[in-house]
PDB file of C-alpha atoms and ligand atoms in Angstrom:
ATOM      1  CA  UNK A 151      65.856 124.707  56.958  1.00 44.00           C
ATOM      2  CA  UNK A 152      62.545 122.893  57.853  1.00 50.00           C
ATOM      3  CA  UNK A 153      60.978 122.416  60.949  1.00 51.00           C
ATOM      4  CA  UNK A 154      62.074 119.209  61.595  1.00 55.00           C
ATOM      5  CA  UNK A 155      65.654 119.941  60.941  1.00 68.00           C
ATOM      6  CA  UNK A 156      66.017 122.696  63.328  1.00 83.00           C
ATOM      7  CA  UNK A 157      69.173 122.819  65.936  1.00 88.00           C
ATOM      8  CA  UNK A 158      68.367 122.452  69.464  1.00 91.00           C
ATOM      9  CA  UNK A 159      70.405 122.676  72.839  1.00 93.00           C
ATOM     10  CA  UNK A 160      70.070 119.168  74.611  1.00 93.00           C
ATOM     11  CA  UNK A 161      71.695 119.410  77.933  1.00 94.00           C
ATOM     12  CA  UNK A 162      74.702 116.246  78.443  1.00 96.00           C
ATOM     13  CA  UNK A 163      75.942 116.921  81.752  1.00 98.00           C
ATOM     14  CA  UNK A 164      74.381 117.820  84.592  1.00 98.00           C
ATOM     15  CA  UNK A 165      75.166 120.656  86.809  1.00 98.00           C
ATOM     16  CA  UNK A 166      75.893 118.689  89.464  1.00 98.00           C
ATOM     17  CA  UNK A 167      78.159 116.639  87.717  1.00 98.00           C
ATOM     18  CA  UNK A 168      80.099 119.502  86.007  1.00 98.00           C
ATOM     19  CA  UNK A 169      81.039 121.079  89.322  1.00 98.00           C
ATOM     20  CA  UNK A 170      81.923 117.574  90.843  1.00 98.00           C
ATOM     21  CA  UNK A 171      83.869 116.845  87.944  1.00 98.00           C
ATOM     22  CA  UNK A 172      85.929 120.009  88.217  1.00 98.00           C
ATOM     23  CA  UNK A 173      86.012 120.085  91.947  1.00 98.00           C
ATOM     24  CA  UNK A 174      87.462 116.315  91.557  1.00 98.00           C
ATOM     25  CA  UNK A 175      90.033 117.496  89.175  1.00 98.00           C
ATOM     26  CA  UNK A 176      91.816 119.926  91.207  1.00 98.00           C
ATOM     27  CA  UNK A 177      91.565 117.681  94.057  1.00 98.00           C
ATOM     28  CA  UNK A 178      92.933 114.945  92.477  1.00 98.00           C
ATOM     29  CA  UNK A 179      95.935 117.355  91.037  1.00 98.00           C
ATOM     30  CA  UNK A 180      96.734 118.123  94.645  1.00 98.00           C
ATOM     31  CA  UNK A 181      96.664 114.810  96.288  1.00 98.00           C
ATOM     32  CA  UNK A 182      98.523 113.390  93.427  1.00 98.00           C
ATOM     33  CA  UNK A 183     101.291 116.022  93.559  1.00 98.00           C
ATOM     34  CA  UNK A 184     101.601 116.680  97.017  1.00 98.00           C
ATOM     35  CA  UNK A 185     101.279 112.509  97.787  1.00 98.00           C
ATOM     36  CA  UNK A 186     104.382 111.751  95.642  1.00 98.00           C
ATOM     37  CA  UNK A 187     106.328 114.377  97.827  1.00 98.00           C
ATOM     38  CA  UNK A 188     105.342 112.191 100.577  1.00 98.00           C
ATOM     39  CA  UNK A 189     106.515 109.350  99.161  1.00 98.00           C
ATOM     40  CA  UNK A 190     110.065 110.769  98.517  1.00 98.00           C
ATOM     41  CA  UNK A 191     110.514 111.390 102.231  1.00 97.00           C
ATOM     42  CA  UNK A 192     109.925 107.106 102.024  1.00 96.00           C
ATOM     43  CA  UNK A 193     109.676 105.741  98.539  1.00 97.00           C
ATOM     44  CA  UNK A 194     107.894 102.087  98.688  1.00 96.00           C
ATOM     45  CA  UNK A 195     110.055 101.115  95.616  1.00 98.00           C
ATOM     46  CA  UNK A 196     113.596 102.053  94.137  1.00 98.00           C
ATOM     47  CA  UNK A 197     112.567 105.145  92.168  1.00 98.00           C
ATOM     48  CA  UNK A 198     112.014 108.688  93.377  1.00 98.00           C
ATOM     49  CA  UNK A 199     109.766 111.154  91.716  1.00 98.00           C
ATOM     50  CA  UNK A 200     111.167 114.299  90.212  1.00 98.00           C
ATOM     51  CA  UNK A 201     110.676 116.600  92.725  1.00 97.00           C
ATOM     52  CA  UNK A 202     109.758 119.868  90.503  1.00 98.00           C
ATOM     53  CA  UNK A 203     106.346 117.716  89.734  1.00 98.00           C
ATOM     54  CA  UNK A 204     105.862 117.323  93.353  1.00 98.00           C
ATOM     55  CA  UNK A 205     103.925 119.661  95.545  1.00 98.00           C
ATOM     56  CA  UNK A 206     104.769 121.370  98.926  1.00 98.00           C
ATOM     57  CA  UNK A 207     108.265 121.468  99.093  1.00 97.00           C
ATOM     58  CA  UNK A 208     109.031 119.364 101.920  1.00 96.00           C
ATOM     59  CA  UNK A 209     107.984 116.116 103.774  1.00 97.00           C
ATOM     60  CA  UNK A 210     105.536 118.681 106.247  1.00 98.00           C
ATOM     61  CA  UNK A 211     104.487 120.953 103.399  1.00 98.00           C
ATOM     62  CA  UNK A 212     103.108 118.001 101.284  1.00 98.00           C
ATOM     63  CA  UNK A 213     101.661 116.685 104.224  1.00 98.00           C
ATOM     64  CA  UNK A 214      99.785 119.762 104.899  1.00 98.00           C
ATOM     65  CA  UNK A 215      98.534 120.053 101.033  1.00 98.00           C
ATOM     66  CA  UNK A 216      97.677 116.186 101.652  1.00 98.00           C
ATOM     67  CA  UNK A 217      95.336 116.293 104.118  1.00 97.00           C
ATOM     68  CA  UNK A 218      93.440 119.876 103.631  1.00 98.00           C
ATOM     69  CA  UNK A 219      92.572 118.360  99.700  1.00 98.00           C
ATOM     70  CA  UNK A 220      92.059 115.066 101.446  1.00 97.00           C
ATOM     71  CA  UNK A 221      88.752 116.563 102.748  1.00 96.00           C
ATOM     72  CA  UNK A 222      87.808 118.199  99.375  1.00 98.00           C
ATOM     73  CA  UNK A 223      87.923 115.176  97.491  1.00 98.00           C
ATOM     74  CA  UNK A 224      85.965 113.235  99.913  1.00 97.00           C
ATOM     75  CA  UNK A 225      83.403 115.208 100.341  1.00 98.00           C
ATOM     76  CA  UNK A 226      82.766 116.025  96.544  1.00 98.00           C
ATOM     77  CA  UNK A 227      82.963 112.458  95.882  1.00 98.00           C
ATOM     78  CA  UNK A 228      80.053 111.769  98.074  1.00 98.00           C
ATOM     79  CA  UNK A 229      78.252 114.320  96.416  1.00 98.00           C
ATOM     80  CA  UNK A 230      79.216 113.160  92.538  1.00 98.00           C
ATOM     81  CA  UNK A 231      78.327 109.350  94.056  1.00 98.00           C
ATOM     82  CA  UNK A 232      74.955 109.907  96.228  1.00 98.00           C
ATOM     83  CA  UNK A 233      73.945 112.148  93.056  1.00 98.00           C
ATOM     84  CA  UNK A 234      74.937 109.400  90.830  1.00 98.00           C
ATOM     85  CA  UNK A 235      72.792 106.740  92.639  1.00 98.00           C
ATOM     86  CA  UNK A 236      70.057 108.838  93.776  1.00 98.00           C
ATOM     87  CA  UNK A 237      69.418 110.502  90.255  1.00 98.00           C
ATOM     88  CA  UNK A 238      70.084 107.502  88.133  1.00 98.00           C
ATOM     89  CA  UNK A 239      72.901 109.145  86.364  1.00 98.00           C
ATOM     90  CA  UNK A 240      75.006 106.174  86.804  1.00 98.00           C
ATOM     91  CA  UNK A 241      72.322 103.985  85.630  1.00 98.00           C
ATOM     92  CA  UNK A 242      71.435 105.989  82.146  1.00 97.00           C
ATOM     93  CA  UNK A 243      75.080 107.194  81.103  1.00 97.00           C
ATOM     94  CA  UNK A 244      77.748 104.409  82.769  1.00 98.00           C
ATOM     95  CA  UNK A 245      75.336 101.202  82.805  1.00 97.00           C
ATOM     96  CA  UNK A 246      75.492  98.471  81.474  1.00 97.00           C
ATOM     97  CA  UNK A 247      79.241  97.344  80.578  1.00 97.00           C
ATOM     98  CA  UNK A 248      79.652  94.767  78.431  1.00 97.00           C
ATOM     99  CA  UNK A 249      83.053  93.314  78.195  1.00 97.00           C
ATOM    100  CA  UNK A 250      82.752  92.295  74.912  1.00 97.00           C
ATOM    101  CA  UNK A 251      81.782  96.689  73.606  1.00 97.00           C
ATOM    102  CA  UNK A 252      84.390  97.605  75.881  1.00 97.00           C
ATOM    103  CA  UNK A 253      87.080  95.516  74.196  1.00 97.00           C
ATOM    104  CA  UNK A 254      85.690  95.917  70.683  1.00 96.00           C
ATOM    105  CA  UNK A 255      85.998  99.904  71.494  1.00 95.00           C
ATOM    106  CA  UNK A 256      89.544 100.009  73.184  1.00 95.00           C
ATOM    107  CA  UNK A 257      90.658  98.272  69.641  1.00 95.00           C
ATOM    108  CA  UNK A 258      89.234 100.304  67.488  1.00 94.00           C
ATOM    109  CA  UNK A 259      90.281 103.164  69.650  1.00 91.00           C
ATOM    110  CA  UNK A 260      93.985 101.848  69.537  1.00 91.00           C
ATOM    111  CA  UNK A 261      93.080 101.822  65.643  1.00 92.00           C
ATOM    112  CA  UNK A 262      91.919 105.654  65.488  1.00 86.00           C
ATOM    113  CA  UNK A 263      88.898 104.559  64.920  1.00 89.00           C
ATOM    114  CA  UNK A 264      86.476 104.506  67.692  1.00 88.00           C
ATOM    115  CA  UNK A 265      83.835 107.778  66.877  1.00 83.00           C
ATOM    116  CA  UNK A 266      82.033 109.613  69.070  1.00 86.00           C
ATOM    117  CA  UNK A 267      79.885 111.553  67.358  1.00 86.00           C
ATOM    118  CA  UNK A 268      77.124 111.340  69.706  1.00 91.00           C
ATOM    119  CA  UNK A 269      77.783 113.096  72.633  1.00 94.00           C
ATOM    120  CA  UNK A 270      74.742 112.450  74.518  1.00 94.00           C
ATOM    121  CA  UNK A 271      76.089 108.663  75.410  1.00 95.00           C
ATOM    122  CA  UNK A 272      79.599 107.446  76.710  1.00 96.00           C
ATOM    123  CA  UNK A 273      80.677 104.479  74.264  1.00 96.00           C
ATOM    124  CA  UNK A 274      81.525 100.963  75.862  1.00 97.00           C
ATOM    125  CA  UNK A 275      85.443 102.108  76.361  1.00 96.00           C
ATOM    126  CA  UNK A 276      84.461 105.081  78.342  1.00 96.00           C
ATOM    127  CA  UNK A 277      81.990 103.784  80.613  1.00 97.00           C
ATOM    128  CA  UNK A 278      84.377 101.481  81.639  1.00 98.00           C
ATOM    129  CA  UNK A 279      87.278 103.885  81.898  1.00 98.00           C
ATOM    130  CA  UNK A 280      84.971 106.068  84.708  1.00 98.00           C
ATOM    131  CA  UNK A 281      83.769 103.239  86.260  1.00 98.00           C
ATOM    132  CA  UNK A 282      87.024 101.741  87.049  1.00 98.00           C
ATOM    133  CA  UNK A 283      88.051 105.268  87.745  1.00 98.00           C
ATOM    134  CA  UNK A 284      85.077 106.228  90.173  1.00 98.00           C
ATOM    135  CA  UNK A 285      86.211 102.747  92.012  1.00 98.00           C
ATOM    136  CA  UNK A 286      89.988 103.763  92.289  1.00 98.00           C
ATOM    137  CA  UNK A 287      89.083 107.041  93.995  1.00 98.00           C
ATOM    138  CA  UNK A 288      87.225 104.836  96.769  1.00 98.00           C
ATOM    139  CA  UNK A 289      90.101 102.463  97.259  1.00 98.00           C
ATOM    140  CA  UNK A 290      92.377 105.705  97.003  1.00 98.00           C
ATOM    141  CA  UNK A 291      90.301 107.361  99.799  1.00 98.00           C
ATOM    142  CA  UNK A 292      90.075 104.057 101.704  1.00 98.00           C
ATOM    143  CA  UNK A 293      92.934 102.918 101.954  1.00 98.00           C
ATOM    144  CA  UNK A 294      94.427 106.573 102.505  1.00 98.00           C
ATOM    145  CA  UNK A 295      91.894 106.432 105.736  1.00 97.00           C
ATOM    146  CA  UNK A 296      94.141 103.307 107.052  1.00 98.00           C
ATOM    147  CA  UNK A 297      97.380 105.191 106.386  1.00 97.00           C
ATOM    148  CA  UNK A 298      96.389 108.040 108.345  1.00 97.00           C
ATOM    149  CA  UNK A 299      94.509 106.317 111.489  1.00 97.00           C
ATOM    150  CA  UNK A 300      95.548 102.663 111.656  1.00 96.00           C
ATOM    151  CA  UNK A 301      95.071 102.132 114.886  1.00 97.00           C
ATOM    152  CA  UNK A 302      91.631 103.628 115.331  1.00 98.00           C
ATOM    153  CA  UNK A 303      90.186 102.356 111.484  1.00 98.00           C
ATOM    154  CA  UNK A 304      92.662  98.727 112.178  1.00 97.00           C
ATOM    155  CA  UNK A 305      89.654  96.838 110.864  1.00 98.00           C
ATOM    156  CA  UNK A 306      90.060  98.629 107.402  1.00 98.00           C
ATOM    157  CA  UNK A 307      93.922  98.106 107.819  1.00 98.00           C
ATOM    158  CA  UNK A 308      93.572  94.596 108.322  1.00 98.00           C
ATOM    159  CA  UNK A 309      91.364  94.416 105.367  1.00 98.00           C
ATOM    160  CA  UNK A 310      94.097  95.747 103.235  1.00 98.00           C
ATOM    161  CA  UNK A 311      97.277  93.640 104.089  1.00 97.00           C
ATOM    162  CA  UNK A 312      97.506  95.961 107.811  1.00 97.00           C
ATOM    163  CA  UNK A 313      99.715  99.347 107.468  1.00 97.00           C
ATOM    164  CA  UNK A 314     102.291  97.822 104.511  1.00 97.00           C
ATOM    165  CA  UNK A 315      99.511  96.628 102.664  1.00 98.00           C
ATOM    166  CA  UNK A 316      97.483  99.262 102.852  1.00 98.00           C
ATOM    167  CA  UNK A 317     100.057 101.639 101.911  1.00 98.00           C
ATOM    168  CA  UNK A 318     100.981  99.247  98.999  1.00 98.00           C
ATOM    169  CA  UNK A 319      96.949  99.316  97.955  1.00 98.00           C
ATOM    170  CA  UNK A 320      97.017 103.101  98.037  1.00 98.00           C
ATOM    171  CA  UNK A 321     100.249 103.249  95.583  1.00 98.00           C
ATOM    172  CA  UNK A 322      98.644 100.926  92.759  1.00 98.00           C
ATOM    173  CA  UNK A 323      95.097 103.152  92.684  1.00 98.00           C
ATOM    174  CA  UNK A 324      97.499 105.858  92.992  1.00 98.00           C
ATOM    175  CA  UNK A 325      98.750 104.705  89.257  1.00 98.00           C
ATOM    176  CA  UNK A 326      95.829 103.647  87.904  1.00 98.00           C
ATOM    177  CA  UNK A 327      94.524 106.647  88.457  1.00 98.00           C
ATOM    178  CA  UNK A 328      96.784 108.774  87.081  1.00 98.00           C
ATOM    179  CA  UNK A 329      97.090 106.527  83.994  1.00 98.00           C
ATOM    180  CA  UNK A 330      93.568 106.865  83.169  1.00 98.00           C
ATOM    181  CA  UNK A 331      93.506 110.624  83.441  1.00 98.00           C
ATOM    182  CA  UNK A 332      96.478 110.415  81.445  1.00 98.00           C
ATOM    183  CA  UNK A 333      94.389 108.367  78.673  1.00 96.00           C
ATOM    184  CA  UNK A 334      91.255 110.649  79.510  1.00 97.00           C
ATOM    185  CA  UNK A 335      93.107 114.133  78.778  1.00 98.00           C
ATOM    186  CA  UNK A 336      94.268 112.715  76.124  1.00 96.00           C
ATOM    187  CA  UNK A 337      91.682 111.509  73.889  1.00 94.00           C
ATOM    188  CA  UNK A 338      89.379 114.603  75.220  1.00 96.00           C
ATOM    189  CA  UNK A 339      92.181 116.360  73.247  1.00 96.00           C
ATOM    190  CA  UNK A 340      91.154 114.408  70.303  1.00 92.00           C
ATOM    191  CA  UNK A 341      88.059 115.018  70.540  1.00 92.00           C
ATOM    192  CA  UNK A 342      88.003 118.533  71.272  1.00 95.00           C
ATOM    193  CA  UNK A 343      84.501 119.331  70.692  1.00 94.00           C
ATOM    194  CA  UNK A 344      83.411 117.274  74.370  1.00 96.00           C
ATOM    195  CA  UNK A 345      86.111 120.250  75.989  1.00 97.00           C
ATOM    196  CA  UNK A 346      83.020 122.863  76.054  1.00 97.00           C
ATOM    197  CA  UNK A 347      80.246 119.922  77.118  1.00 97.00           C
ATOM    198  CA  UNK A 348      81.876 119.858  80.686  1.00 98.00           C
ATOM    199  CA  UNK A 349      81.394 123.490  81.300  1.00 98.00           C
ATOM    200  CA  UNK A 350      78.284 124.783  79.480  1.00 97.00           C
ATOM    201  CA  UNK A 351      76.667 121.159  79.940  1.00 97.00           C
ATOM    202  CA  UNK A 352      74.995 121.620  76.575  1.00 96.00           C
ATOM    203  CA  UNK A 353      75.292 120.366  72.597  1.00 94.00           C
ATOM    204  CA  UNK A 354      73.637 122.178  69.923  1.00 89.00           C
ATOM    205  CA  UNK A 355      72.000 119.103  67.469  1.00 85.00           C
ATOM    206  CA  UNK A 356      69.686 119.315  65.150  1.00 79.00           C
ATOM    207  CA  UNK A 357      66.301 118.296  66.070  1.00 67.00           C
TER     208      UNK A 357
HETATM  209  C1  HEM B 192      91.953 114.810  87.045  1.00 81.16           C
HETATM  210  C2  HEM B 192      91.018 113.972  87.258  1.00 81.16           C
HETATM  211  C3  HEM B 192      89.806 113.685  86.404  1.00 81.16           C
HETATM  212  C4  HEM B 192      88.893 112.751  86.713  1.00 81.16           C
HETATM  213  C5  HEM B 192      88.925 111.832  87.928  1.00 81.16           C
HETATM  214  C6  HEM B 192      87.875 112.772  85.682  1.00 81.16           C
HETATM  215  C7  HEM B 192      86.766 111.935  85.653  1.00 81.16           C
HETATM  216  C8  HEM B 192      85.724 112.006  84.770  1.00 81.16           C
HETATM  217  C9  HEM B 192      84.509 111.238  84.860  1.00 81.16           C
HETATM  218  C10 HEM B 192      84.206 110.192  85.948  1.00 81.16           C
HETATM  219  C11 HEM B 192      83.715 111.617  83.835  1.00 81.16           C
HETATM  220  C12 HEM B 192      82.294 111.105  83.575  1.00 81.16           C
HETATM  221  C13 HEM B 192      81.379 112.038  84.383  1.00 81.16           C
HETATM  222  C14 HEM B 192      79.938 111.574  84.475  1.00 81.16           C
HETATM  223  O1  HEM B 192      79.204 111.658  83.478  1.00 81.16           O
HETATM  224  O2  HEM B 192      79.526 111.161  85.581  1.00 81.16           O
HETATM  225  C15 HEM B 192      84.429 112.620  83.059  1.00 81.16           C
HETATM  226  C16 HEM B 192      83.980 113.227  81.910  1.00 81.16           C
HETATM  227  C17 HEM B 192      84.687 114.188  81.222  1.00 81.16           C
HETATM  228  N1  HEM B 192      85.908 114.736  81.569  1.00 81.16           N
HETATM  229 FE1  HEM B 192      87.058 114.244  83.145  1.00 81.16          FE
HETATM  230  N2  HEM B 192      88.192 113.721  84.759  1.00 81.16           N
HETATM  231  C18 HEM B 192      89.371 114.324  85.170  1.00 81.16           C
HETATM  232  C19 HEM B 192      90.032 115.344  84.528  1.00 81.16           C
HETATM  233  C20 HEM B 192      89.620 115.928  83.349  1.00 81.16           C
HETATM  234  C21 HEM B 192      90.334 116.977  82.649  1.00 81.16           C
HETATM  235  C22 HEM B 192      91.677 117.582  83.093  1.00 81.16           C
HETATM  236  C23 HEM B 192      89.588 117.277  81.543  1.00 81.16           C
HETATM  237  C24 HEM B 192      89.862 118.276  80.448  1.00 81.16           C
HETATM  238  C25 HEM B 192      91.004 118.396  79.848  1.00 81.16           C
HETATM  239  C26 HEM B 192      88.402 116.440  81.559  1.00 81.16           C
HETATM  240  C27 HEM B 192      87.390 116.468  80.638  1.00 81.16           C
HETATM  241  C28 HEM B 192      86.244 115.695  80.638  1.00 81.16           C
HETATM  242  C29 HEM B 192      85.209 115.765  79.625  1.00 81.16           C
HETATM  243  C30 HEM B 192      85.210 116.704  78.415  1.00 81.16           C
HETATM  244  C31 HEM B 192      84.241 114.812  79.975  1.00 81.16           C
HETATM  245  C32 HEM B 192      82.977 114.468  79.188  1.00 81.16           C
HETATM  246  C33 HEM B 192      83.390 113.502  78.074  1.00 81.16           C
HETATM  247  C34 HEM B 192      82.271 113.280  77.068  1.00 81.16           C
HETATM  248  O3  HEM B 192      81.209 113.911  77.159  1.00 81.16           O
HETATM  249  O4  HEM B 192      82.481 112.441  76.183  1.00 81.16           O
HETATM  250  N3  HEM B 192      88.459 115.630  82.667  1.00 81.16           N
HETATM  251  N4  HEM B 192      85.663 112.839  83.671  1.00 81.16           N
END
C-alpha cells in the first residue's frame, strides 16, 4: 500500500449530534407510544390503536409517560437545533435542497438504486427526509404546547385552528413522523454499514 492510499478515520457525526440523535430516539419512542394511549381514551378518528403497542397502561399512566418525555425531547431538541445553527452543521450536511436531486433520488431509491457510498454527505433524498423531519418535531412540540395549556399559550391555539385544530395539527406530524422513521429504519437497514457511524461517529477511508 502506498502512502497515498493509506486508510484514515474521518469523523461523520459529531458528538453532539450522536447523543441528540439517540436521546431523540427514545424520546420520540415514548411520546409516540404513550400519545396513542392517549388517544384511545378519545380517538380523533374511527380507528383505535392496538393497545399492546401503546404505552402506560391507562388514560393517567400514558399521561404521566407523556409529559415527563415531553421535557426530554424538548430540551434535546434545542440542543440538536442551537448546535445545528450555531455550528453550521445544518448548513454543510442538510443544505441546500434541491427539489429536482430530491425527486431524482426518491426514484432511484424506489428503483434500488440510489448509492450511498459516501458517507461523509447525506444525498438529496435524505436531506430532505431530516429536514422535513426536524420541522415535524417543532410542529409536534408546538402544537402539543396548545393541547396542554390552551388557555395560557391561546395565541398559539388560535394559530392552529384553537384546541380542535391544534389537536388535529398534532395528529398529522404525529404520522409523518412516524412514517419517516419508518422509511429511515428501514433503509439504514439496507445500508447497514451507516448503523456503526451514529455511535463511533467515525469511517475508516482510504486517504
Ligand atoms: C426515532 C426517531 C429518529 C429520528 C427523529 C431520527 C432522526 C435522524 C436525523 C435528523 C438524522 C440526521 C442527523 C444529523 O446529521 O443532524 C439521522 C441520522 C441517522 N439515523 Fe436516525 N432518527 C431516528 C431513529 C433512528 C434509529 C432507530 C436508527 C437506527 C436503527 C437511526 C439511525 C441513523 C443513522 C445510522 C443515521 C446516519 C445516516 C447516515 O450517515 O447516512 N435513527 N437520524
Amino acid at each position: 500500500m502506498t502512502a497515498g492510499q493509506e486508510a484514515q478515520w474521518v469523523r461523520i457525526h459529531p458528538l453532539v449530534v450522536r447523543v441528540t440523535h439517540w436521546v431523540n430516539a427514545l424520546a420520540i419512542l415514548i411520546m409516540a407510544t404513550s400519545g396513542w394511549r392517549i388517544y384511545d381514551a378519545s380517538p380523533l378518528f374511527v380507528f383505535k390503536i392496538p393497545p399492546a403497542i401503546t404505552l402506560g397502561g391507562w388514560l393517567a399512566g400514558a399521561l404521566l409517560w407523556h409529559f415527563a418525555a415531553m421535557w426530554l425531547l424538548a430540551v434535546n431538541g434545542l440542543v440538536y437545533l442551537a448546535y445545528g445553527f450555531v455550528s453550521g452543521h445544518f448548513r454543510r450536511k442538510l443544505w441546500p435542497i434541491r427539489p429536482r436531486a430530491v425527486i431524482a433520488d426518491l426514484l432511484a431509491a424506489l428503483r434500488g438504486r440510489l448509492a450511498h457510498d459516501d458517507l461523509t454527505v447525506y444525498n438529496a433524498a435524505q436531506r430532505a427526509a431530516y429536514a422535513t423531519l426536524i420541522l415535524a418535531l417543532i410542529t409536534l412540540v408546538l402544537s402539543g404546547l396548545a393541547i396542554w395549556k390552551p388557555v395560557q399559550l391561546q395565541g398559539l391555539a388560535a394559530l392552529l385552528g384553537g384546541y380542535e385544530g391544534a389537536r388535529l395539527v398534532h395528529f398529522v406530524a404525529m404520522a409523518l413522523t412516524v412514517c419517516i422513521v419508518v422509511v429511515h429504519v428501514a433503509m439504514v437497514a439496507l445500508v447497514p454499514k451507516t448503523f456503526p457511524t451514529m455511535i463511533t461517529g467515525r469511517i475508516r477511508r482510504r486517504a
